[in-house]
Coordinates of C-alpha atoms and ligand atoms in Angstrom, one line a residue:
M1 CA 38.7 -95.0 -71.1
Q2 CA 41.0 -92.5 -72.8
T3 CA 41.9 -93.0 -76.5
L4 CA 45.7 -93.1 -76.5
S5 CA 46.0 -92.4 -80.2
P6 CA 43.3 -89.9 -81.2
F7 CA 42.1 -89.7 -84.8
V8 CA 41.7 -86.1 -85.9
I9 CA 40.4 -84.5 -89.1
H10 CA 41.6 -81.0 -89.9
I11 CA 39.4 -78.9 -92.1
T12 CA 41.1 -75.9 -93.7
A13 CA 41.0 -73.6 -96.8
E14 CA 44.8 -73.6 -97.3
C15 CA 47.6 -76.2 -96.9
F16 CA 51.2 -75.8 -98.1
P17 CA 52.4 -76.8 -100.7
I18 CA 48.9 -77.4 -102.2
A19 CA 47.6 -73.9 -101.9
K20 CA 49.1 -71.0 -99.8
V21 CA 48.2 -67.4 -99.1
G22 CA 49.9 -67.1 -95.7
G23 CA 50.8 -68.8 -92.5
L24 CA 47.6 -70.9 -92.2
A25 CA 48.9 -73.0 -95.2
D26 CA 52.2 -73.5 -93.4
V27 CA 50.5 -74.7 -90.2
A28 CA 48.1 -76.9 -92.0
G29 CA 50.9 -78.5 -94.1
A30 CA 53.0 -79.3 -91.0
L31 CA 50.7 -79.9 -88.0
P32 CA 49.1 -83.1 -89.2
K33 CA 52.5 -84.5 -90.2
Y34 CA 54.0 -83.8 -86.7
Q35 CA 50.9 -85.0 -84.9
S36 CA 51.1 -88.3 -86.8
L37 CA 54.7 -88.6 -85.4
E38 CA 53.2 -88.2 -81.9
R39 CA 50.8 -91.2 -82.4
C40 CA 47.9 -89.0 -83.3
S41 CA 46.4 -90.1 -86.7
S42 CA 45.7 -86.9 -88.6
K43 CA 44.0 -86.3 -91.9
L44 CA 43.1 -83.1 -93.6
I45 CA 40.2 -82.0 -95.8
M46 CA 40.5 -78.9 -98.0
P47 CA 39.0 -77.5 -101.2
Y48 CA 40.3 -78.7 -104.5
Y49 CA 41.8 -75.7 -106.4
D50 CA 42.6 -75.6 -110.1
N51 CA 46.4 -75.1 -109.7
S52 CA 49.5 -76.6 -111.1
Y53 CA 50.5 -78.4 -107.8
I54 CA 47.3 -80.4 -107.7
K55 CA 47.0 -81.0 -111.5
D56 CA 49.9 -83.4 -111.9
K57 CA 49.5 -85.3 -108.6
K58 CA 48.2 -88.9 -108.1
V59 CA 44.7 -88.7 -106.7
E60 CA 41.9 -91.2 -106.2
V61 CA 38.2 -90.4 -106.2
V62 CA 36.9 -91.7 -102.8
F63 CA 33.5 -90.1 -102.5
E64 CA 30.9 -88.6 -104.9
H65 CA 27.8 -86.8 -103.8
S66 CA 25.7 -83.7 -104.2
L67 CA 24.6 -80.9 -102.0
H68 CA 22.1 -78.1 -102.2
L69 CA 22.5 -74.4 -101.7
G70 CA 18.8 -73.5 -101.6
S71 CA 17.4 -74.7 -104.9
T72 CA 20.8 -75.1 -106.7
T73 CA 22.3 -78.5 -106.6
Y74 CA 26.0 -79.0 -106.9
T75 CA 27.7 -82.3 -107.5
Y76 CA 31.1 -82.9 -106.0
Q77 CA 33.9 -85.4 -105.6
V78 CA 36.3 -86.0 -102.8
L79 CA 39.8 -86.9 -104.1
L80 CA 42.4 -88.5 -101.9
L81 CA 45.9 -87.1 -102.6
D82 CA 48.4 -89.9 -102.4
P83 CA 49.9 -89.6 -98.8
C84 CA 53.4 -89.9 -100.3
Y85 CA 53.4 -86.2 -101.1
L86 CA 52.7 -84.7 -97.7
G87 CA 53.2 -87.6 -95.3
F88 CA 49.5 -87.7 -94.3
E89 CA 46.1 -88.1 -96.1
V90 CA 44.7 -85.1 -97.7
Y91 CA 41.2 -85.1 -99.1
L92 CA 40.4 -82.5 -101.8
V93 CA 36.7 -81.4 -102.1
K94 CA 36.1 -80.7 -105.8
I95 CA 32.7 -79.0 -106.1
K96 CA 31.9 -78.4 -109.8
D97 CA 31.6 -74.6 -110.6
L98 CA 32.6 -73.6 -107.0
T99 CA 35.9 -74.7 -105.7
D100 CA 37.5 -75.9 -108.9
R101 CA 39.1 -72.5 -109.7
K102 CA 42.5 -70.9 -109.5
E103 CA 41.6 -68.4 -106.8
I104 CA 41.7 -69.4 -103.1
Y105 CA 39.9 -66.3 -101.8
G106 CA 38.5 -63.1 -103.3
C107 CA 35.7 -64.4 -105.5
A108 CA 32.4 -62.6 -105.4
D109 CA 30.7 -65.9 -104.5
D110 CA 33.1 -66.9 -101.7
V111 CA 30.2 -67.3 -99.2
A112 CA 28.6 -69.9 -101.5
R113 CA 32.0 -71.5 -102.2
F114 CA 33.0 -72.0 -98.6
T115 CA 29.6 -72.8 -97.3
A116 CA 29.3 -75.5 -99.9
F117 CA 32.9 -76.7 -99.0
Q118 CA 31.9 -77.0 -95.3
V119 CA 28.7 -78.9 -96.1
A120 CA 30.6 -81.3 -98.4
A121 CA 33.4 -81.8 -95.9
T122 CA 30.9 -82.5 -93.1
Q123 CA 28.9 -84.9 -95.4
F124 CA 32.1 -86.7 -96.3
I125 CA 33.0 -87.2 -92.6
N126 CA 29.4 -88.2 -91.9
S127 CA 29.6 -90.9 -94.6
S128 CA 32.9 -92.4 -93.3
E129 CA 32.9 -95.8 -91.6
K130 CA 35.4 -94.7 -89.1
L131 CA 34.4 -91.4 -87.5
P132 CA 37.1 -89.1 -86.1
D133 CA 37.6 -88.6 -82.4
I134 CA 38.1 -84.8 -83.0
I135 CA 37.2 -82.4 -85.8
H136 CA 39.7 -79.6 -85.9
C137 CA 38.6 -76.5 -87.9
H138 CA 40.8 -73.6 -88.9
D139 CA 39.6 -70.0 -89.3
H140 CA 36.3 -68.7 -90.5
H141 CA 36.2 -70.7 -93.7
T142 CA 35.5 -73.8 -91.6
G143 CA 33.7 -72.0 -88.7
L144 CA 30.2 -73.3 -89.5
V145 CA 31.2 -77.0 -89.2
P146 CA 30.9 -77.0 -85.3
F147 CA 27.4 -75.6 -85.8
F148 CA 26.5 -78.2 -88.5
T149 CA 27.7 -81.1 -86.5
K150 CA 25.6 -80.1 -83.5
Y151 CA 22.4 -78.8 -85.0
A152 CA 22.0 -79.8 -88.7
F153 CA 19.6 -82.7 -88.9
E154 CA 21.5 -84.6 -91.5
F155 CA 24.6 -84.7 -89.2
E156 CA 22.9 -86.2 -86.1
K157 CA 25.6 -88.9 -86.1
L158 CA 28.3 -86.4 -85.6
K159 CA 26.8 -84.4 -82.7
D160 CA 28.9 -85.9 -80.0
I161 CA 32.3 -85.5 -81.8
P162 CA 34.3 -82.7 -80.1
T163 CA 35.1 -79.8 -82.5
I164 CA 38.0 -77.4 -82.1
I165 CA 38.4 -74.0 -83.8
T166 CA 41.8 -72.5 -84.2
I167 CA 41.8 -68.8 -84.9
H168 CA 44.7 -68.0 -87.1
N169 CA 43.5 -64.5 -87.6
A170 CA 40.4 -62.9 -86.0
Q171 CA 40.4 -59.9 -88.3
Y172 CA 38.7 -62.1 -91.0
Q173 CA 35.4 -63.5 -89.8
G174 CA 33.5 -64.3 -93.1
Y175 CA 30.2 -62.7 -92.0
F176 CA 27.3 -62.6 -94.4
G177 CA 23.6 -61.6 -94.4
Y178 CA 20.5 -63.6 -93.5
D179 CA 19.5 -63.5 -97.1
K180 CA 21.9 -66.4 -97.6
L181 CA 20.6 -68.4 -94.6
Y182 CA 19.1 -70.8 -97.1
Y183 CA 22.6 -71.9 -98.1
L184 CA 22.8 -73.8 -94.8
P185 CA 21.6 -77.3 -94.4
D186 CA 18.3 -77.7 -92.4
F187 CA 18.9 -77.2 -88.7
D188 CA 17.0 -76.8 -85.5
H189 CA 15.9 -73.2 -85.6
K190 CA 15.9 -73.0 -81.8
H191 CA 19.6 -72.5 -82.2
I192 CA 19.7 -69.8 -84.9
G193 CA 21.1 -67.3 -82.4
L194 CA 24.4 -69.2 -82.4
L195 CA 25.0 -68.2 -86.0
D196 CA 24.6 -64.5 -85.2
W197 CA 26.9 -61.7 -84.3
Y198 CA 25.8 -58.1 -84.5
G199 CA 23.0 -58.9 -87.0
S200 CA 24.9 -61.1 -89.4
I201 CA 25.7 -64.7 -89.8
N202 CA 29.3 -64.7 -88.5
P203 CA 31.1 -68.1 -89.1
L204 CA 34.0 -67.2 -86.8
A205 CA 31.8 -66.1 -83.9
C206 CA 29.6 -69.1 -84.5
A207 CA 32.6 -71.4 -84.2
I208 CA 33.7 -69.7 -81.0
K209 CA 30.2 -70.3 -79.5
C210 CA 29.8 -73.9 -80.8
A211 CA 33.2 -75.5 -80.7
W212 CA 34.2 -77.4 -77.6
K213 CA 37.6 -75.6 -77.5
V214 CA 38.9 -72.4 -79.0
T215 CA 42.6 -72.0 -79.7
T216 CA 44.7 -69.2 -81.1
V217 CA 48.2 -69.4 -82.5
S218 CA 50.1 -67.8 -79.6
P219 CA 49.4 -67.1 -75.9
S220 CA 49.9 -63.3 -76.3
Y221 CA 47.5 -63.1 -79.2
M222 CA 44.9 -65.0 -77.0
N223 CA 45.3 -62.3 -74.4
E224 CA 45.2 -59.4 -76.9
L225 CA 41.9 -60.8 -78.4
Q226 CA 40.2 -60.1 -75.1
Y227 CA 40.4 -56.4 -75.8
K228 CA 41.1 -56.2 -79.6
A229 CA 39.4 -58.8 -81.7
N230 CA 37.5 -56.9 -84.4
H231 CA 34.2 -56.8 -82.4
L232 CA 34.5 -60.3 -81.0
E233 CA 36.1 -59.1 -77.7
A234 CA 33.0 -59.6 -75.5
L235 CA 32.3 -63.1 -77.0
L236 CA 35.9 -64.2 -76.4
M237 CA 35.8 -62.8 -72.9
S238 CA 32.6 -64.8 -72.1
E239 CA 34.0 -68.0 -73.7
S240 CA 37.5 -67.5 -72.1
Q241 CA 37.2 -70.7 -70.0
K242 CA 37.5 -72.8 -73.2
C243 CA 40.1 -70.6 -74.9
T244 CA 43.9 -71.3 -75.0
G245 CA 46.9 -70.0 -77.0
I246 CA 49.3 -72.5 -78.5
L247 CA 52.3 -71.1 -80.2
N248 CA 52.8 -72.3 -83.8
G249 CA 55.9 -74.3 -84.7
I250 CA 57.7 -74.3 -87.9
D251 CA 58.5 -77.2 -90.2
T252 CA 62.2 -77.5 -89.5
Q253 CA 62.6 -80.2 -92.2
L254 CA 61.3 -77.9 -94.9
W255 CA 62.9 -74.8 -93.4
N256 CA 66.4 -75.9 -92.9
P257 CA 69.3 -73.8 -94.3
A258 CA 71.5 -76.9 -94.4
T259 CA 69.2 -78.7 -96.8
D260 CA 66.9 -76.1 -98.4
K261 CA 67.0 -76.7 -102.1
M262 CA 65.7 -73.2 -102.9
L263 CA 68.9 -71.5 -101.5
V264 CA 71.9 -70.5 -103.6
T265 CA 74.1 -72.4 -101.1
N266 CA 73.3 -74.3 -98.0
Y267 CA 74.9 -73.6 -94.6
D268 CA 74.7 -74.6 -90.9
Q269 CA 76.2 -73.1 -87.7
K270 CA 79.7 -73.9 -88.7
N271 CA 79.8 -72.1 -92.1
I272 CA 77.0 -69.6 -91.5
S273 CA 79.0 -66.5 -92.3
N274 CA 80.1 -67.8 -95.7
G275 CA 76.7 -69.4 -96.5
K276 CA 74.8 -66.2 -95.7
Q277 CA 77.2 -64.1 -97.6
V278 CA 76.8 -66.2 -100.8
N279 CA 73.0 -65.9 -100.6
K280 CA 73.3 -62.2 -99.9
Q281 CA 75.6 -61.7 -102.9
W282 CA 73.0 -63.4 -105.1
L283 CA 70.2 -61.1 -103.8
C284 CA 72.4 -58.0 -104.2
E285 CA 73.2 -58.9 -107.8
E286 CA 69.6 -59.8 -108.6
F287 CA 68.2 -56.6 -107.0
D288 CA 71.1 -54.2 -107.7
L289 CA 72.0 -53.7 -104.1
N290 CA 75.4 -53.1 -102.4
P291 CA 76.7 -56.4 -100.9
D292 CA 79.0 -54.5 -98.5
L293 CA 76.1 -52.9 -96.7
P294 CA 73.8 -54.6 -94.2
L295 CA 70.6 -55.9 -95.8
V296 CA 67.2 -55.4 -94.1
S297 CA 64.2 -57.2 -95.8
F298 CA 60.4 -57.3 -95.5
I299 CA 58.3 -60.3 -96.6
G300 CA 54.6 -60.3 -96.4
R301 CA 51.1 -59.3 -97.5
F302 CA 50.6 -55.6 -98.0
V303 CA 47.8 -55.1 -95.5
Y304 CA 47.3 -52.6 -92.7
E305 CA 47.9 -55.4 -90.1
K306 CA 51.4 -55.9 -91.3
G307 CA 52.3 -52.2 -91.1
S308 CA 53.4 -52.3 -94.7
D309 CA 51.7 -48.9 -95.4
L310 CA 54.4 -47.3 -93.4
L311 CA 57.4 -48.9 -95.1
A312 CA 57.9 -46.2 -97.8
E313 CA 58.0 -43.4 -95.3
S314 CA 60.2 -45.3 -92.9
I315 CA 62.6 -46.0 -95.8
S316 CA 62.8 -42.3 -96.7
Y317 CA 63.5 -41.4 -93.0
L318 CA 66.3 -44.0 -93.0
Y319 CA 68.0 -42.5 -96.0
D320 CA 67.1 -38.8 -95.9
K321 CA 66.9 -38.0 -92.2
M322 CA 69.2 -40.6 -90.7
G323 CA 71.7 -40.9 -93.6
L324 CA 72.0 -44.7 -92.9
E325 CA 74.1 -46.9 -95.1
V326 CA 71.8 -49.9 -95.5
N327 CA 70.1 -52.0 -98.2
I328 CA 66.3 -52.5 -98.0
L329 CA 64.5 -55.2 -100.0
V330 CA 60.8 -55.7 -100.0
L331 CA 58.9 -58.8 -101.2
G332 CA 55.1 -58.7 -101.1
S333 CA 51.8 -57.8 -102.7
G334 CA 48.4 -56.6 -101.7
D335 CA 47.1 -53.0 -101.1
V336 CA 47.4 -50.9 -104.3
Q337 CA 48.4 -47.7 -102.5
T338 CA 51.1 -49.4 -100.5
T339 CA 52.5 -50.9 -103.7
Q340 CA 52.5 -47.6 -105.4
S341 CA 54.2 -45.8 -102.5
L342 CA 56.9 -48.5 -102.6
E343 CA 57.3 -48.2 -106.4
D344 CA 57.5 -44.4 -106.2
I345 CA 60.7 -44.4 -104.1
K346 CA 62.6 -46.8 -106.3
T347 CA 64.3 -44.1 -108.4
A348 CA 65.3 -42.0 -105.4
Y349 CA 67.0 -44.8 -103.6
K350 CA 68.3 -46.8 -106.6
G351 CA 71.2 -49.1 -105.7
K352 CA 70.2 -49.5 -102.0
Y353 CA 66.5 -50.2 -102.1
S354 CA 64.5 -52.7 -104.2
L355 CA 61.1 -54.1 -104.5
Y356 CA 59.6 -57.4 -105.8
V357 CA 55.8 -57.2 -106.1
G358 CA 54.2 -60.7 -106.1
Y359 CA 54.3 -64.0 -104.4
N360 CA 57.5 -66.0 -104.7
E361 CA 58.2 -68.9 -102.4
K362 CA 61.8 -69.4 -103.6
L363 CA 62.7 -65.8 -103.3
A364 CA 61.3 -65.7 -99.8
H365 CA 63.6 -68.6 -98.8
R366 CA 66.6 -66.8 -100.3
I367 CA 65.7 -63.6 -98.5
Y368 CA 65.5 -65.3 -95.2
A369 CA 68.9 -66.8 -95.9
G370 CA 70.7 -63.8 -97.4
S371 CA 69.4 -60.9 -95.2
D372 CA 71.0 -59.6 -92.1
F373 CA 67.7 -58.5 -90.6
L374 CA 64.0 -59.1 -91.3
L375 CA 61.6 -56.3 -90.6
M376 CA 58.1 -57.0 -89.2
P377 CA 56.3 -53.8 -88.2
S378 CA 53.0 -55.6 -87.7
R379 CA 50.2 -53.9 -86.0
V380 CA 48.6 -57.3 -85.5
E381 CA 50.5 -60.6 -85.6
P382 CA 48.6 -63.6 -84.3
C383 CA 51.7 -65.8 -84.3
G384 CA 53.9 -64.8 -87.2
L385 CA 56.0 -67.4 -88.9
N386 CA 58.4 -65.1 -90.7
Q387 CA 60.3 -64.3 -87.5
M388 CA 60.8 -68.0 -86.7
Y389 CA 62.0 -68.7 -90.3
S390 CA 64.3 -65.8 -90.0
L391 CA 65.9 -67.1 -86.7
R392 CA 66.3 -70.5 -88.3
Y393 CA 68.2 -68.9 -91.2
G394 CA 70.4 -66.8 -88.9
T395 CA 68.7 -63.5 -89.6
F396 CA 67.8 -61.1 -86.8
P397 CA 64.1 -60.1 -86.7
I398 CA 63.2 -56.4 -86.1
V399 CA 59.7 -56.5 -84.7
H400 CA 56.9 -54.6 -83.1
H401 CA 56.1 -56.0 -79.7
V402 CA 52.7 -57.6 -80.5
G403 CA 51.0 -61.0 -80.6
G404 CA 53.2 -64.0 -81.3
L405 CA 56.2 -61.6 -81.8
K406 CA 56.0 -60.9 -78.1
D407 CA 56.3 -64.7 -77.4
T408 CA 59.2 -65.3 -79.7
I409 CA 61.4 -62.2 -80.1
F410 CA 63.3 -60.6 -77.2
N411 CA 65.2 -57.4 -77.5
I412 CA 69.0 -57.4 -77.6
D413 CA 70.2 -54.8 -75.1
M414 CA 72.9 -52.7 -76.7
Q415 CA 74.3 -51.8 -73.3
Q416 CA 74.9 -55.5 -72.6
V417 CA 76.5 -55.9 -76.0
K418 CA 79.2 -53.4 -75.1
Q419 CA 79.8 -54.8 -71.6
S420 CA 79.3 -58.6 -71.6
G421 CA 80.4 -61.8 -73.1
V422 CA 78.3 -63.1 -75.9
D423 CA 76.6 -65.8 -73.8
K424 CA 75.4 -63.1 -71.5
I425 CA 73.7 -61.1 -74.1
N426 CA 70.0 -61.8 -73.8
G427 CA 67.6 -61.4 -76.7
N428 CA 67.4 -62.5 -80.3
G429 CA 66.2 -59.5 -82.2
I430 CA 65.4 -55.8 -82.1
V431 CA 62.0 -54.9 -80.5
F432 CA 60.1 -51.6 -80.7
H433 CA 56.9 -50.7 -78.9
E434 CA 54.7 -48.5 -81.1
V435 CA 54.2 -48.7 -84.9
T436 CA 55.1 -45.4 -86.4
S437 CA 57.3 -44.7 -89.4
W438 CA 59.8 -43.0 -87.2
N439 CA 59.9 -45.9 -84.7
I440 CA 60.4 -48.3 -87.5
A441 CA 63.3 -46.3 -88.8
Q442 CA 64.8 -46.0 -85.4
A443 CA 64.6 -49.7 -84.8
V444 CA 66.4 -50.3 -88.1
S445 CA 69.0 -47.8 -87.1
K446 CA 69.5 -49.7 -83.8
A447 CA 69.8 -52.9 -85.8
I448 CA 72.5 -51.4 -88.0
H449 CA 74.4 -50.2 -84.9
F450 CA 74.4 -53.8 -83.6
Y451 CA 75.5 -55.0 -87.1
H452 CA 78.6 -52.9 -86.8
H453 CA 79.6 -54.6 -83.5
T454 CA 80.9 -57.3 -85.8
Y455 CA 82.2 -59.7 -83.2
W456 CA 79.0 -59.7 -81.2
F457 CA 76.8 -59.7 -84.2
T458 CA 78.4 -62.8 -85.8
A459 CA 78.7 -64.7 -82.5
K460 CA 75.1 -64.0 -81.6
R461 CA 74.0 -64.9 -85.1
E462 CA 75.4 -68.4 -84.8
Q463 CA 73.2 -68.9 -81.7
L464 CA 70.0 -68.0 -83.6
L465 CA 70.2 -71.2 -85.6
A466 CA 70.0 -73.3 -82.4
I467 CA 66.7 -71.7 -81.2
D468 CA 64.1 -74.4 -81.3
H469 CA 60.7 -73.5 -82.7
S470 CA 60.1 -76.9 -84.2
W471 CA 56.6 -78.5 -84.3
P472 CA 56.8 -81.4 -81.8
R473 CA 56.1 -79.2 -78.7
S474 CA 53.1 -77.5 -80.3
A475 CA 51.8 -80.7 -81.9
K476 CA 51.9 -82.3 -78.4
D477 CA 50.0 -79.2 -76.9
Y478 CA 47.3 -79.7 -79.5
I479 CA 47.1 -83.4 -78.7
D480 CA 46.8 -82.6 -75.0
C481 CA 43.9 -80.3 -75.9
Y482 CA 42.2 -83.2 -77.7
K483 CA 42.7 -85.5 -74.8
E484 CA 40.6 -83.3 -72.6
Y485 CA 37.6 -84.6 -74.6
L486 CA 38.5 -88.3 -75.1
Ligands
ADP1 P1 50.2 -64.3 -92.5 O1 49.6 -65.6 -92.5 O2 49.5 -63.3 -91.7 O3 50.4 -63.8 -93.9 P2 52.6 -65.5 -91.3 O4 53.8 -64.8 -90.8 O5 51.8 -66.4 -90.4 O6 51.6 -64.3 -91.9 O7 52.9 -66.3 -92.6 C1 53.4 -65.7 -93.8 C2 53.9 -66.8 -94.7 O8 53.7 -66.4 -96.0 C3 55.4 -67.1 -94.6 O9 55.6 -68.4 -95.0 C4 56.0 -66.1 -95.6 O10 57.3 -66.5 -96.0 C5 55.0 -66.2 -96.7 N1 54.8 -65.1 -97.6 C6 54.2 -63.9 -97.4 N2 54.2 -63.1 -98.4 C7 55.0 -63.7 -99.3 C8 55.4 -63.4 -100.7 N3 55.1 -62.3 -101.3 N4 56.2 -64.3 -101.3 C9 56.5 -65.5 -100.7 N5 56.1 -65.9 -99.5 C10 55.4 -65.0 -98.8

């Protein structure tokens, strides 16, 4: 008989507001909450990091144990974070000398850290009185769990529990050499091939092979992965019958311009013009920009996938070749060369271009609110949350037609703008089809052209706020996936 209220445990490396690098954290912080509202009891296991959010929160030690990576023994605790903070139970795995650090990723011993985390998380589930109906893993940091539950001797009890892997980003696979095979708990070596992809132990590939279901964060990304998946194409093709794309939602309680405490002023559809103007004014004062000009912003990690390496050149085309009157504001961090190229142009375009290097959640919220356009020249975008936040705050996205951006952003046809009533104008952003510096600059130029059709621009902008990308639909889609196995 089908279980009507499935019990699912999510395993993840990030979860907002506890620890965030990118979109994975936002999804992990929202999906369990919205699943619980849909009568699916959801809990989450993640590493304990040594950060200020966790430090002053109420936690209770619920499990203590040890694990072995080869001959080294690590003791660990599982701490339950009081559910009052996130609205669902979060278990933090604190492994002495491995996870209890400030860094989320990027340590030389990440393979040891995340293998140990996965072993501890699986041991914790194994020790529970009430086993979950589903174990839902997220990205490669949790990709070995579906293998452990099936083939590691100590987890025999878990072998029939369906596992799901959600690929938030297939670029990162976490592969490592067989010299670290001894990190893994003892398993039936008949199945060693399931760990392998092109001669390495590849946790993401392993999860694709071993999990009962593979999901990605948008339907278009799922299709793209069949021919562009950082060497996993053939595998995804052969496993395509168990693959599906489910578009992420956004947490509309957290991301709400009417109540967002991080904004300078709140607004809704009725007072959007004034509300956005006040937030824009603040940004312009803070970053020495001209409030009378349209404001185009970029928020994101400086990595090749995001197209951030082309920003500096595109900006110079905008000002020097096109002579556009526009403000550009960039918030991000990452690649050193990209950062340098964006620093280098500051003097030349003083007063209309500015840059904030670093991670700043509050500033990001203010940028979504105070900008006229948000630029996303991503080469790869599994789902993309920025464009959905942007719509929610009445800011038109300018996007490359790729991945989840294909599923959420539709081009505003300028011919229609000139000829039709506002209700007849399709689209919700500016879309371009090939990522080059020139195309980015041209797309921004089209956006500015639209901006100057003030009547249409303001009328259409009001409509953006009503676009529904909230979680309930996606949370239900995931639950439907689970129900296939219950
Ligand atoms: P990805 O996970 O690939 O980085 P997403 O679009 O899925 O991209 O999610 C990015 C999330 O990270 C958004 O919430 C965005 O606002 C946030 N973000 C990215 N860079 C920064 C930054 N420098 N400061 C604040 N927030 C940032």
